[in-house]
């Protein structure tokens, strides 16, 4: 709905529509209805319920329509105890979508990721990066404009790219363990794309920097929004040119080769590996079984 985001009269009406739904975000957490433990759902408020939650309507973000229903999101981080606020009490709990999205309907997880990422962008762009003046929200929450008329710079929501790669050689893959992870958990290598770099270049550089292994045949697989806090994760397969592996990255506790049998036998791929919500799990499962999970 980008073509109508600038229409403030229409937006003001839409915010009061009886079917409009609002998704609150609190300090990186999403509002979840966990009354059915097996199927958490995103919890929403209607227009009447949000009245006492904000005194600045311009900070309410229009996400778009889903099945004809207008969806908005709003940051309620200023509340100390949001779950006991009269507008929110009994309607849900604030949870990390990493913990619940695996069990949610896909499109609800996608919308919560959208709301969470854009809330983070607003939180970190209150001031202009060019001149330091406060910024104001425009375009239904999709632009922040510098309040200094001489600067007047528009700032747009940004997504930072990260790559995650399954490095394989023959019948084995590299898994690593970051310091501080829960016991037994391993994952494939990942890192941020640097300025001026191609995605394939980032894969090659990161593997070399983390474990000292040169790779070739870097092949794109799929992507995943990764709003922790504002990234897009791009998944790759890469073929190692050497068996020699040395942990060179301080953030890694250790890394080693795992054979396909090891992954299957120890059920590492299913219990101790990254959960199915993550692209790492998807890449590993496809490599182990040869099929999309
Ligand atoms: Zn400025």
Short mmCIF file of N, CA and C and ligand atoms in Angstrom, two decimals, residues 127-135 145-153 155, ligand 1:
data_model
loop_
_atom_site.label_atom_id
_atom_site.label_comp_id
_atom_site.label_asym_id
_atom_site.label_seq_id
_atom_site.Cartn_x
_atom_site.Cartn_y
_atom_site.Cartn_z
N UNK A 127 17.22 10.21 15.37
CA UNK A 127 18.02 11.39 15.03
C UNK A 127 18.66 11.19 13.66
N UNK A 128 18.82 12.31 12.98
CA UNK A 128 19.35 12.29 11.62
C UNK A 128 20.84 11.89 11.64
N UNK A 129 21.19 10.94 10.79
CA UNK A 129 22.58 10.49 10.69
C UNK A 129 23.49 11.50 10.01
N UNK A 130 22.88 12.49 9.34
CA UNK A 130 23.70 13.51 8.65
C UNK A 130 23.99 14.71 9.55
N UNK A 131 22.94 15.22 10.26
CA UNK A 131 23.16 16.46 11.01
C UNK A 131 22.83 16.33 12.50
N UNK A 132 22.27 15.20 12.90
CA UNK A 132 22.04 14.99 14.33
C UNK A 132 20.72 15.56 14.86
N UNK A 133 19.92 16.21 14.01
CA UNK A 133 18.63 16.75 14.47
C UNK A 133 17.62 15.63 14.66
N UNK A 134 16.59 15.87 15.49
CA UNK A 134 15.54 14.85 15.63
C UNK A 134 14.82 14.63 14.29
N UNK A 135 14.37 13.41 14.06
CA UNK A 135 13.62 13.09 12.84
C UNK A 135 12.14 12.92 13.19
N UNK A 145 11.92 11.72 8.44
CA UNK A 145 12.50 12.89 7.81
C UNK A 145 13.18 13.75 8.86
N UNK A 146 14.36 14.28 8.50
CA UNK A 146 15.09 15.15 9.40
C UNK A 146 14.28 16.42 9.65
N UNK A 147 14.16 16.83 10.92
CA UNK A 147 13.39 18.01 11.28
C UNK A 147 14.11 19.32 11.03
N UNK A 148 15.37 19.27 10.67
CA UNK A 148 16.13 20.48 10.37
C UNK A 148 15.86 20.84 8.90
N UNK A 149 15.14 22.00 8.65
CA UNK A 149 14.74 22.31 7.27
C UNK A 149 15.92 22.45 6.30
N UNK A 150 17.07 22.80 6.82
CA UNK A 150 18.23 22.95 5.93
C UNK A 150 18.81 21.60 5.52
N UNK A 151 18.47 20.59 6.27
CA UNK A 151 18.98 19.24 5.96
C UNK A 151 17.88 18.45 5.24
N UNK A 152 16.74 18.27 5.93
CA UNK A 152 15.54 17.71 5.31
C UNK A 152 15.76 16.30 4.73
N UNK A 153 16.76 15.60 5.19
CA UNK A 153 17.06 14.27 4.64
C UNK A 153 15.97 13.27 5.01
N UNK A 155 15.06 9.39 5.67
CA UNK A 155 15.72 8.13 6.02
C UNK A 155 14.71 7.00 5.81
ZN1 LIG B 1 19.49 16.14 9.17
#
